[in-house]
CSV table of C-alpha atoms in Angstrom, one decimal:
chain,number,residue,atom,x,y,z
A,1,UNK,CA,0.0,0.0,0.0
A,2,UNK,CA,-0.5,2.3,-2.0
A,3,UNK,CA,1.1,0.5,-4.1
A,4,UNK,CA,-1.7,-2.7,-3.8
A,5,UNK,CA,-5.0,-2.0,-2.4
A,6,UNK,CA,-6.1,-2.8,1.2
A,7,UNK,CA,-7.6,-5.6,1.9
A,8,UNK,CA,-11.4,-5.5,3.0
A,9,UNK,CA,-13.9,-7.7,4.4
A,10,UNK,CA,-17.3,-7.2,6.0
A,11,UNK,CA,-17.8,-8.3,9.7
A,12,UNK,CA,-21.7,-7.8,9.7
A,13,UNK,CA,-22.9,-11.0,8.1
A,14,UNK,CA,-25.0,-12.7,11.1
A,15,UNK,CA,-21.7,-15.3,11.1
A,16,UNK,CA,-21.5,-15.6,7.8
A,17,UNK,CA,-25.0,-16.5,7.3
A,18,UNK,CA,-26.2,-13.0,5.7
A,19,UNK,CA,-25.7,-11.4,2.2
A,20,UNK,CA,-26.6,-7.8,2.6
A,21,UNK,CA,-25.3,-6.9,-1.0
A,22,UNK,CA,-24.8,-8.4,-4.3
A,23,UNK,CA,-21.7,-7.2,-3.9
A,24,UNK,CA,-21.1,-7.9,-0.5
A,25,UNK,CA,-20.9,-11.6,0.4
A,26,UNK,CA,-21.9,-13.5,3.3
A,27,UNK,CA,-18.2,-14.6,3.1
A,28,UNK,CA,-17.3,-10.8,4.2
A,29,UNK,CA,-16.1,-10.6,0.6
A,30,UNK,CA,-16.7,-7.2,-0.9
A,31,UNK,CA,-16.7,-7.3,-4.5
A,32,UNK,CA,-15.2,-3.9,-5.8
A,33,UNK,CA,-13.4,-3.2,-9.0
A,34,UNK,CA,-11.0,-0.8,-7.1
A,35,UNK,CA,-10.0,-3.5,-4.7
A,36,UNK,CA,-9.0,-5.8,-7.4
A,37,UNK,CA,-12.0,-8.5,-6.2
A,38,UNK,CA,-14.1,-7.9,-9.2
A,39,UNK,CA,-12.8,-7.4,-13.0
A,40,UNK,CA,-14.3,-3.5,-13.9
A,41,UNK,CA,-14.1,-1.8,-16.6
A,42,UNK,CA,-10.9,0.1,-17.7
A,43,UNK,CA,-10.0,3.1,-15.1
A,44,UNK,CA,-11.8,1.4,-12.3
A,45,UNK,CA,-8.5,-0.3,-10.9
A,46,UNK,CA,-6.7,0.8,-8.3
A,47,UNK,CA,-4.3,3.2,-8.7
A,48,UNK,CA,-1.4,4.4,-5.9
A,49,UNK,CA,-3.1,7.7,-6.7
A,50,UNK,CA,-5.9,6.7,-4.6
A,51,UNK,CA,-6.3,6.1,-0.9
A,52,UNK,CA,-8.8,5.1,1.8
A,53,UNK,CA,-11.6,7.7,1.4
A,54,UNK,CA,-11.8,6.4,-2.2
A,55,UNK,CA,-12.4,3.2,-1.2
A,56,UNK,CA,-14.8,3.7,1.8
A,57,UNK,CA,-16.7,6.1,-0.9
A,58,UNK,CA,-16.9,3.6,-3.4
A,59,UNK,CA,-18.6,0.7,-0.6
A,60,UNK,CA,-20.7,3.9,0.5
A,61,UNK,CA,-21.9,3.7,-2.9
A,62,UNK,CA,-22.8,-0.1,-2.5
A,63,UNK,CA,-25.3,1.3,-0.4
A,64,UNK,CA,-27.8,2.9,-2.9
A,65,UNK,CA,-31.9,2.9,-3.0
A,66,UNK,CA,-32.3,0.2,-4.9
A,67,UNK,CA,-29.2,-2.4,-4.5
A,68,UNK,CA,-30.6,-5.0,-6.9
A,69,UNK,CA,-29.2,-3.0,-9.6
A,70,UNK,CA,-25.9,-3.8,-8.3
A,71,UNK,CA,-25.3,-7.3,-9.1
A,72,UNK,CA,-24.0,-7.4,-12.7
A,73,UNK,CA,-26.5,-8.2,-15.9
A,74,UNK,CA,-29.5,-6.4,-13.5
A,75,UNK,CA,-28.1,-3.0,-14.3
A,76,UNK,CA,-31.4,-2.4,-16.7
A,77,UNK,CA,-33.5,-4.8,-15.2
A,78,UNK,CA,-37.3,-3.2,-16.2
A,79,UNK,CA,-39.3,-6.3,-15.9
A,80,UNK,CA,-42.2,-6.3,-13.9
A,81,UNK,CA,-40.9,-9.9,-12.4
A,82,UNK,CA,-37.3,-7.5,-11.4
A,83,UNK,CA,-39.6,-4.4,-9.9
A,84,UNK,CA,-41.3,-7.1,-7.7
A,85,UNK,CA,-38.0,-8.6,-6.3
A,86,UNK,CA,-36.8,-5.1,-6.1
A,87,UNK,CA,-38.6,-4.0,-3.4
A,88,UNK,CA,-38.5,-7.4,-2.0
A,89,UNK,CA,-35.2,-7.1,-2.1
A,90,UNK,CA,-35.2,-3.5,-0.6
A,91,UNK,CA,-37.4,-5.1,2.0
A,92,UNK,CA,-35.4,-8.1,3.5
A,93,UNK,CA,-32.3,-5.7,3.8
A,94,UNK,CA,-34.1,-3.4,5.8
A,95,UNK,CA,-35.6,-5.6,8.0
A,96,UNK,CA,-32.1,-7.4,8.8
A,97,UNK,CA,-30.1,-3.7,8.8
A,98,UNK,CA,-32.7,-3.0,12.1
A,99,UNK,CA,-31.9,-6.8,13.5
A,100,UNK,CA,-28.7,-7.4,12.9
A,101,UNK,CA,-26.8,-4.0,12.5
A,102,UNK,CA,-28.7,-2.4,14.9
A,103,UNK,CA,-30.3,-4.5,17.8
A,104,UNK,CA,-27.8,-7.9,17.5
A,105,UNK,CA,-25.1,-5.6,18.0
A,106,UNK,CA,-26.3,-3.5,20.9
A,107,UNK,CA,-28.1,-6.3,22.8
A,108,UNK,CA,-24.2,-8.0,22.7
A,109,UNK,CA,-22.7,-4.7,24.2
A,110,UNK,CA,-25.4,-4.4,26.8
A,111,UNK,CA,-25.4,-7.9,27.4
A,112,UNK,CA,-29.2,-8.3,26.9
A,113,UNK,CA,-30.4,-12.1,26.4
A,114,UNK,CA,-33.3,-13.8,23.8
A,115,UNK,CA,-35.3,-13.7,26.5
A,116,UNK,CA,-34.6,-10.2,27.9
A,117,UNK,CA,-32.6,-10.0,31.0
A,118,UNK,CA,-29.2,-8.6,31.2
A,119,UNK,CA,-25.9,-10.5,31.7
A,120,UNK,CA,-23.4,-7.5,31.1
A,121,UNK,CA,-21.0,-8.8,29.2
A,122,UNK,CA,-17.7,-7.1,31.2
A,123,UNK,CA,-18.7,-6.5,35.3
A,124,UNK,CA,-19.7,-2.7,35.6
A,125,UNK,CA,-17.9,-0.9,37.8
A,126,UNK,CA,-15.1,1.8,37.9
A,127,UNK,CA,-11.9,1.0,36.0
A,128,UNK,CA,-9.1,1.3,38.3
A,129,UNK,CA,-6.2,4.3,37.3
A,130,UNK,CA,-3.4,1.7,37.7
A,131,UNK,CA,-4.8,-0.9,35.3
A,132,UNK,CA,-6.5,2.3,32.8
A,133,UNK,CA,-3.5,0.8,30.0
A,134,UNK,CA,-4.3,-2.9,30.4
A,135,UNK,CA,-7.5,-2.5,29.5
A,136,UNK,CA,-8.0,-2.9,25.5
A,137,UNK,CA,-7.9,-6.7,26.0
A,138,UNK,CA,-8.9,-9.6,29.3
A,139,UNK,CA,-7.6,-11.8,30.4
A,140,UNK,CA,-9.4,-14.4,27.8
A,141,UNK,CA,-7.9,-12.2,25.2
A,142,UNK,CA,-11.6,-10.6,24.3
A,143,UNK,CA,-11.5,-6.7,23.8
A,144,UNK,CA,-12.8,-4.5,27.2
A,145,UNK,CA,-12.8,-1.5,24.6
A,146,UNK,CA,-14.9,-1.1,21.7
A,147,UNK,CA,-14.3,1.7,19.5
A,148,UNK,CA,-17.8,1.9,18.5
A,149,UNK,CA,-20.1,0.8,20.7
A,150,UNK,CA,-20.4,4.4,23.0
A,151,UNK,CA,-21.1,5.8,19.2
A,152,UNK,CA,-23.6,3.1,18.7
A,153,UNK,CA,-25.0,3.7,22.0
A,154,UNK,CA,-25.8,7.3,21.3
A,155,UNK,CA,-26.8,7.2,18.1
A,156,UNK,CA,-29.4,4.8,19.0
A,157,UNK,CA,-30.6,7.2,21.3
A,158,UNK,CA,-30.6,9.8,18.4
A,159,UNK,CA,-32.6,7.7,16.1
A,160,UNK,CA,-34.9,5.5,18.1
A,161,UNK,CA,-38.2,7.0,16.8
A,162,UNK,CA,-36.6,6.5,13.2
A,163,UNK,CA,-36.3,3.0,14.1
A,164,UNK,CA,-39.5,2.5,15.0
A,165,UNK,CA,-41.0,4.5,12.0
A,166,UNK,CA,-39.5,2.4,10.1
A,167,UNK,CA,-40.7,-0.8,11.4
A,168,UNK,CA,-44.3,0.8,11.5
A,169,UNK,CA,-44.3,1.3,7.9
A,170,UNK,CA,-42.7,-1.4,6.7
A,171,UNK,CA,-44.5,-4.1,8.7
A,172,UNK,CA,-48.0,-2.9,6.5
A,173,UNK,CA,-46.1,-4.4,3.7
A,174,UNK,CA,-45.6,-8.3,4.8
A,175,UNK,CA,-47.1,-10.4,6.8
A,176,UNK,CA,-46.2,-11.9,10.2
A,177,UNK,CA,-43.8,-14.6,9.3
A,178,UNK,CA,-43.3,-14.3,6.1
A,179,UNK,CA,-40.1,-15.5,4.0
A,180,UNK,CA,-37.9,-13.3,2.6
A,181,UNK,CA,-37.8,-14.2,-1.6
A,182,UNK,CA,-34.8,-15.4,-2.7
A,183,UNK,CA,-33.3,-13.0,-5.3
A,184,UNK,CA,-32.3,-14.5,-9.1
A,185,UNK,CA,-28.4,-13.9,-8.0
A,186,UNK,CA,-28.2,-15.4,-4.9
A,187,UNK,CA,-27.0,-18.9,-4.0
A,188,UNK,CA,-26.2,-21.4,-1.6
A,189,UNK,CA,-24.4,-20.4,1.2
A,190,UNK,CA,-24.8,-16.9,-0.2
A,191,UNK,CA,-27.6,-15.5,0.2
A,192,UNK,CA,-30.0,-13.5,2.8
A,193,UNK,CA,-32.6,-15.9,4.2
A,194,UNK,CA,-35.1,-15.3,7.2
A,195,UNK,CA,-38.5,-14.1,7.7
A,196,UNK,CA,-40.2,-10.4,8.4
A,197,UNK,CA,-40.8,-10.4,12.4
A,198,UNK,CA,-40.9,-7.3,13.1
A,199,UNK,CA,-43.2,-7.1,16.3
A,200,UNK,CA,-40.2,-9.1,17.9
A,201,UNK,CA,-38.0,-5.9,16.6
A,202,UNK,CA,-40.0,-3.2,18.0
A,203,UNK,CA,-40.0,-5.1,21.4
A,204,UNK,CA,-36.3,-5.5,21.2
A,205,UNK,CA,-35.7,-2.1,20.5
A,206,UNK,CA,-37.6,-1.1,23.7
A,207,UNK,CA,-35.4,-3.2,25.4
A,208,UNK,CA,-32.1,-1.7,24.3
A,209,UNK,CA,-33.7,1.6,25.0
A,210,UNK,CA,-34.8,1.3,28.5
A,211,UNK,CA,-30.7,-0.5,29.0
A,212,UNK,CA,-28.9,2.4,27.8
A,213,UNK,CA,-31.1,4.8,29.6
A,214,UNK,CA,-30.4,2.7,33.1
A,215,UNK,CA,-26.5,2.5,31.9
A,216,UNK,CA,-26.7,6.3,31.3
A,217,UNK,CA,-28.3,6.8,34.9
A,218,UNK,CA,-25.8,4.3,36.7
A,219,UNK,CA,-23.1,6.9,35.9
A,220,UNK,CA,-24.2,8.7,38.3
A,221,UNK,CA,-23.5,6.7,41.1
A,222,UNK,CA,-20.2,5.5,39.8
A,223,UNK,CA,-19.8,9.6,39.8
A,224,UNK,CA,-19.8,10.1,43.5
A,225,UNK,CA,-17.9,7.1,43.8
A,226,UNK,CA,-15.1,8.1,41.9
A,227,UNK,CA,-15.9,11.5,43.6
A,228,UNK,CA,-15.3,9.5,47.2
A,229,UNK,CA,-11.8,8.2,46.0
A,230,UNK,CA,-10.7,11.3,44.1
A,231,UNK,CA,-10.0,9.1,40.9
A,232,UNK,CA,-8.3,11.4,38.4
A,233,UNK,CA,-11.0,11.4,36.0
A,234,UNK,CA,-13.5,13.0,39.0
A,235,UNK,CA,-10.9,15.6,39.8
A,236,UNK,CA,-10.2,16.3,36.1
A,237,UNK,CA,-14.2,16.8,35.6
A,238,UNK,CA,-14.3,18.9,38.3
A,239,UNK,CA,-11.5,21.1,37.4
A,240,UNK,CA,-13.2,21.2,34.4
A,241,UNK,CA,-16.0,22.4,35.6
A,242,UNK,CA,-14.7,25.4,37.5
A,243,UNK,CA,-12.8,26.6,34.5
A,244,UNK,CA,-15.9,26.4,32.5
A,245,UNK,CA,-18.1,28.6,34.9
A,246,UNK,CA,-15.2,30.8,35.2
A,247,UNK,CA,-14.9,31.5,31.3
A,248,UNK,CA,-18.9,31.9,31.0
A,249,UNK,CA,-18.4,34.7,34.0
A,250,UNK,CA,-15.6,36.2,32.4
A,251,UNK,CA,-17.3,36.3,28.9
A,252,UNK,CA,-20.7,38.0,31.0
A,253,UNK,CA,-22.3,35.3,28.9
A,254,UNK,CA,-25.9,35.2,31.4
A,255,UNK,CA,-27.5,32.8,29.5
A,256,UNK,CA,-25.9,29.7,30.9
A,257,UNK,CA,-25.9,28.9,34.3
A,258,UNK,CA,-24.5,25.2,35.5
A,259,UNK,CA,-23.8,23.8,38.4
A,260,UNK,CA,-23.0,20.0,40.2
A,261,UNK,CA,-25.6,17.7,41.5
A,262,UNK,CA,-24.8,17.1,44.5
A,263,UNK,CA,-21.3,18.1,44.1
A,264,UNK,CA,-21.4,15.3,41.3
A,265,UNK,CA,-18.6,16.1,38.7
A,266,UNK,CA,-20.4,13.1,36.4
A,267,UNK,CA,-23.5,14.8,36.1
A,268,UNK,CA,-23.8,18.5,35.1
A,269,UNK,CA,-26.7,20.5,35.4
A,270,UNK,CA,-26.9,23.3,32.4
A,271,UNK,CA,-30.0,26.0,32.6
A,272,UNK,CA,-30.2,27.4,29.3
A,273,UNK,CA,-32.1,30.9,29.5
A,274,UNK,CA,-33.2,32.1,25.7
A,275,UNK,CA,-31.5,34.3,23.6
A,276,UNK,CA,-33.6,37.5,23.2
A,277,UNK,CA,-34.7,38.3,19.6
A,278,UNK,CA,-34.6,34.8,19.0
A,279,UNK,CA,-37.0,31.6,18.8
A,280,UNK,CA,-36.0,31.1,22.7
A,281,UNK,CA,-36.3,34.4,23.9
A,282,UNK,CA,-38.3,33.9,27.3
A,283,UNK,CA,-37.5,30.3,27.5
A,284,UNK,CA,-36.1,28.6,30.3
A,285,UNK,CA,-34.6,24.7,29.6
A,286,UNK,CA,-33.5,22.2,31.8
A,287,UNK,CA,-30.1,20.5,30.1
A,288,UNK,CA,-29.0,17.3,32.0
A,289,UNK,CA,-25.5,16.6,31.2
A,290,UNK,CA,-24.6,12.6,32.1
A,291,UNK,CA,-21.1,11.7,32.2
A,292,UNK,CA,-19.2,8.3,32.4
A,293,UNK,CA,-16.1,7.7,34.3
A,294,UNK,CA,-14.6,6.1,31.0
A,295,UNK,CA,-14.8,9.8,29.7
A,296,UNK,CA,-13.7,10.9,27.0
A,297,UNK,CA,-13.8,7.4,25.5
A,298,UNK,CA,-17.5,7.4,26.2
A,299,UNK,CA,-19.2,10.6,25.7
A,300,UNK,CA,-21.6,12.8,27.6
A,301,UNK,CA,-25.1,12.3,27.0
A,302,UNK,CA,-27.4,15.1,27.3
A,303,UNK,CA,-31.2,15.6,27.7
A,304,UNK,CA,-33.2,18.4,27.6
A,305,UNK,CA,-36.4,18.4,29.8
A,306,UNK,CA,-39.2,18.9,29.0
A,307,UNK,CA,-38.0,18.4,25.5
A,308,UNK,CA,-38.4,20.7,22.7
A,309,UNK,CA,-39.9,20.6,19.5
A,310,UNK,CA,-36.6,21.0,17.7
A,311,UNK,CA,-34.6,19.4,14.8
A,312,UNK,CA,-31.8,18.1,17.2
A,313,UNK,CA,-33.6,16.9,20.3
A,314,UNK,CA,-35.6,13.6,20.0
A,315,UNK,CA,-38.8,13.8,21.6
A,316,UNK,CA,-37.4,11.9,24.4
A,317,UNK,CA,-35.2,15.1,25.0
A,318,UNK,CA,-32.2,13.3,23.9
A,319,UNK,CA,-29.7,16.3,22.5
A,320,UNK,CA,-27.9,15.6,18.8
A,321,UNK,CA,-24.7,17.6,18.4
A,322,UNK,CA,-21.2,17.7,18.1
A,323,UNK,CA,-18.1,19.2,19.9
A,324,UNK,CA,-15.2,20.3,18.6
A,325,UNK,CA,-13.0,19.1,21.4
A,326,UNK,CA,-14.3,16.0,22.6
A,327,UNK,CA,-12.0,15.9,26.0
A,328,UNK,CA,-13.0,19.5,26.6
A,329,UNK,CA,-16.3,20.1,28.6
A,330,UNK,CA,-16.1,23.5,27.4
A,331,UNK,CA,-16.6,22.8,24.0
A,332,UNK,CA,-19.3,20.6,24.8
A,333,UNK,CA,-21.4,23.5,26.2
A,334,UNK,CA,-20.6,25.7,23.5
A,335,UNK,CA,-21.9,22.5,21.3
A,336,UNK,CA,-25.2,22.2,23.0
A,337,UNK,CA,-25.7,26.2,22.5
A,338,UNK,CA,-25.2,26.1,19.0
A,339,UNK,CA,-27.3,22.8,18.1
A,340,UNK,CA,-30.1,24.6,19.6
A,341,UNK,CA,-29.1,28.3,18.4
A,342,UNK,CA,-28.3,27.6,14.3
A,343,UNK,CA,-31.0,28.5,12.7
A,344,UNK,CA,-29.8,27.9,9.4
A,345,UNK,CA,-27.5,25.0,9.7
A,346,UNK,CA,-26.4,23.1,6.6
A,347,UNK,CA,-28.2,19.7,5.7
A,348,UNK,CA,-26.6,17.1,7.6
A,349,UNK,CA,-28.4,13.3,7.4
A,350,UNK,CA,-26.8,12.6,11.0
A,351,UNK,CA,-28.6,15.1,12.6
A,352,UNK,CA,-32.4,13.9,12.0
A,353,UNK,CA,-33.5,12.7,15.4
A,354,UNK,CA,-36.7,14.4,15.3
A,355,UNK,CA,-38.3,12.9,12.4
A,356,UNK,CA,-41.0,15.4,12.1
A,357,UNK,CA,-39.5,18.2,13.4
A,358,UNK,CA,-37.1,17.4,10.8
A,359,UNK,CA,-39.5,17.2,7.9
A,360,UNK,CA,-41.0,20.4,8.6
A,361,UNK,CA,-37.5,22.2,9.4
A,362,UNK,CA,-36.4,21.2,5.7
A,363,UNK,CA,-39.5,21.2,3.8
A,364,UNK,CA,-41.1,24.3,2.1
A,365,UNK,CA,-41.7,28.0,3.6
A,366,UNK,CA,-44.9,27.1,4.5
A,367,UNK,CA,-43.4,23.8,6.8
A,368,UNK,CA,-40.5,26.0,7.8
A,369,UNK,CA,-43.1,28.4,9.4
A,370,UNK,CA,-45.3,25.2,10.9
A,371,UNK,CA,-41.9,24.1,12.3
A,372,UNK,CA,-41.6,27.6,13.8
A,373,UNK,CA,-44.6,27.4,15.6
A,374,UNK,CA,-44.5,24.3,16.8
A,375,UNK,CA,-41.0,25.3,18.3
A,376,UNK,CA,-42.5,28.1,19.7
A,377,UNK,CA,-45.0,26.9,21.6
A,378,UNK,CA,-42.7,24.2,23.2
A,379,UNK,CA,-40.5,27.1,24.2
A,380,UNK,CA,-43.8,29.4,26.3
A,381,UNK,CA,-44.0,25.4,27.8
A,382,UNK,CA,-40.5,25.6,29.3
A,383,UNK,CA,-41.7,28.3,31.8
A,384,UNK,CA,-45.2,26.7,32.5
């Protein structure tokens, strides 16, 4: 490398029982011209020119509308025989996006069984400072940190309603039970098999919700433990804290008060008074800050109460937004103000937690002013 390709495969395949692509194998095998696993047309090779993002652009790419189209010799497929098996198609890989991509994934981290208890899969409880180095792997060799799965975790949060949209208007379209069709280009061993269940899905979902909402409130107690034995990562978050009230007072900035619960470095109180002139102005919100004492590696999650009618809150109050500085609490703050201040933010997929706040926020002037007032009235709520 550059001077070969990398090498990809795809972990997500249900153990190797689940084809989610024509082009990408139950195998893990991703078929792509530019990583020299499927013959492409001339200019489609790889070159040392190119690098990663090329490569994660082009799988990004896999993932159209309509992936049927993919598989070669279906690129014009007009047939009323191919429309049917393309939204069949479309179908199955939704349905086992939400259970395997989704919920599989997150009932492993949380530990949460087929028959809905929790065995966590690594003992809660504080990680020690001394052993803070040891622990990316156990002592069976299994891996104590995942990369994604605080991402996952909030992003879950994020778009829970979307996921059960989803379900709710794709369940109107099967029936209980039914088998997913097998598609002309799929094969032994290689295909995507299973049927639609997707009242089992929305209970599952439920689940994992009310799991990473207990996680999120355990931190608190693990807070003023750590707080007892002055762990570093208390007395950094505390520090923290002080030197963010103390910029806010030095900037005169009067619209943000925060304090400690209970002295609790782990969970931050934030009272946002509305700007004047603006959408907020006479507002009053409640901003819950949760922290984990694996911060920065897990991130703070933050609810707004009573929640808004807004783009970037969920209408279980969970905030959507993005710091600069993700070991800063500073820049945190300064996040949660401007995900509720930008009133003209650019489009940005990752942000719709509010599906129908959403809608209306990027629809026509007429939806913009609907969203408006809807965000308005929420606001003369906060002070009720």
């Amino acid at each position: 490398y550059p001077g070969t390709p990398p090498t990809v495969q795809c972990t997500t395949t249900n153990g190797g029982r689940c084809r989610y692509n024509p082009n990408i194998y139950a195998s893990g095998k991703v078929c792509l011209s530019i990583l020299g696993t499927w013959r492409g047309e001339r200019g489609e090779q790889w070159s040392s020119a190119q690098g990663l993002e090329s490569v994660l652009i082009s799988i990004q790419s896999l993932m159209s509308a309509n992936p049927y189209e993919n598989e070669p010799g279906f690129e014009n497929a007009k047939s009323d025989r191919d429309q049917h098996n393309m939204s069949q198609y479309v179908a199955k890989i939704r349905h086992e996006t939400l259970r395997i991509a989704v919920i599989q994934r997150l009932e492993e981290f949380l530990g949460i069984q087929s028959d809905g208890t929790i065995v966590p899969a690594y003992p809660a409880g504080l990680i020690e400072e001394e052993d803070e180095d040891d622990r990316l792997t156990a002592e069976d060799g299994r891996p104590t940190f995942e990369p994604f799965e605080d991402l996952l975790k909030r992003r879950f949060l994020w778009y829970y309603e979307s996921y059960i949209l989803a379900i709710d208007a794709a369940e109107l379209e099967v029936t209980p039970s039914q088998a997913f069709k097998t598609m002309p280009f799929e094969n032994t061993g290689n295909t995507m098999d299973g049927r639609f269940g997707y009242p089992d899905l929305r209970g599952r979902l439920g689940r994992i919700k009310e799991a990473i909402i207990k996680e999120t409130e355990s931190w608190i107690a693990e807070g003023m433990k750590a707080k007892k034995e002055e762990t570093r990562i208390a007395v950094n978050l505390k520090r923290q804290f002080e030197q963010t009230v103390a910029d806010l007072k030095n900037r005169g900035n009067f619209m943000i008060d925060l304090d400690l619960e209970e002295g609790n470095s782990f969970l931050w109180n934030m009272t946002y008074f509305g700007k004047h002139m603006t959408q907020f102005d006479g507002g009053i919100f409640q901003i819950r800050i949760y922290l984990s004492p694996k911060f920065p590696d897990e991130q703070p999650r933050v609810i707004v109460k009573p929640p808004l009618f807004h783009n970037r809150i969920s209408k279980d109050g969970v905030l959507c937004y993005f710091p600069k500085k993700i070991e800063d609490m500073k820049a945190h703050i300064e996040a949660i103000v401007e995900a509720l201040e930008d009133e003209a933010p650019p489009y940005n997929p990752w942000t719709t937690v509010n599906p129908e706040a959403s809608k209306l926020f990027w629809g026509s002037d007429k939806d913009k002013k609907k969203y408006n007032r809807f965000l308005r009235r929420s606001v003369q709520r906060s002070t009720e």
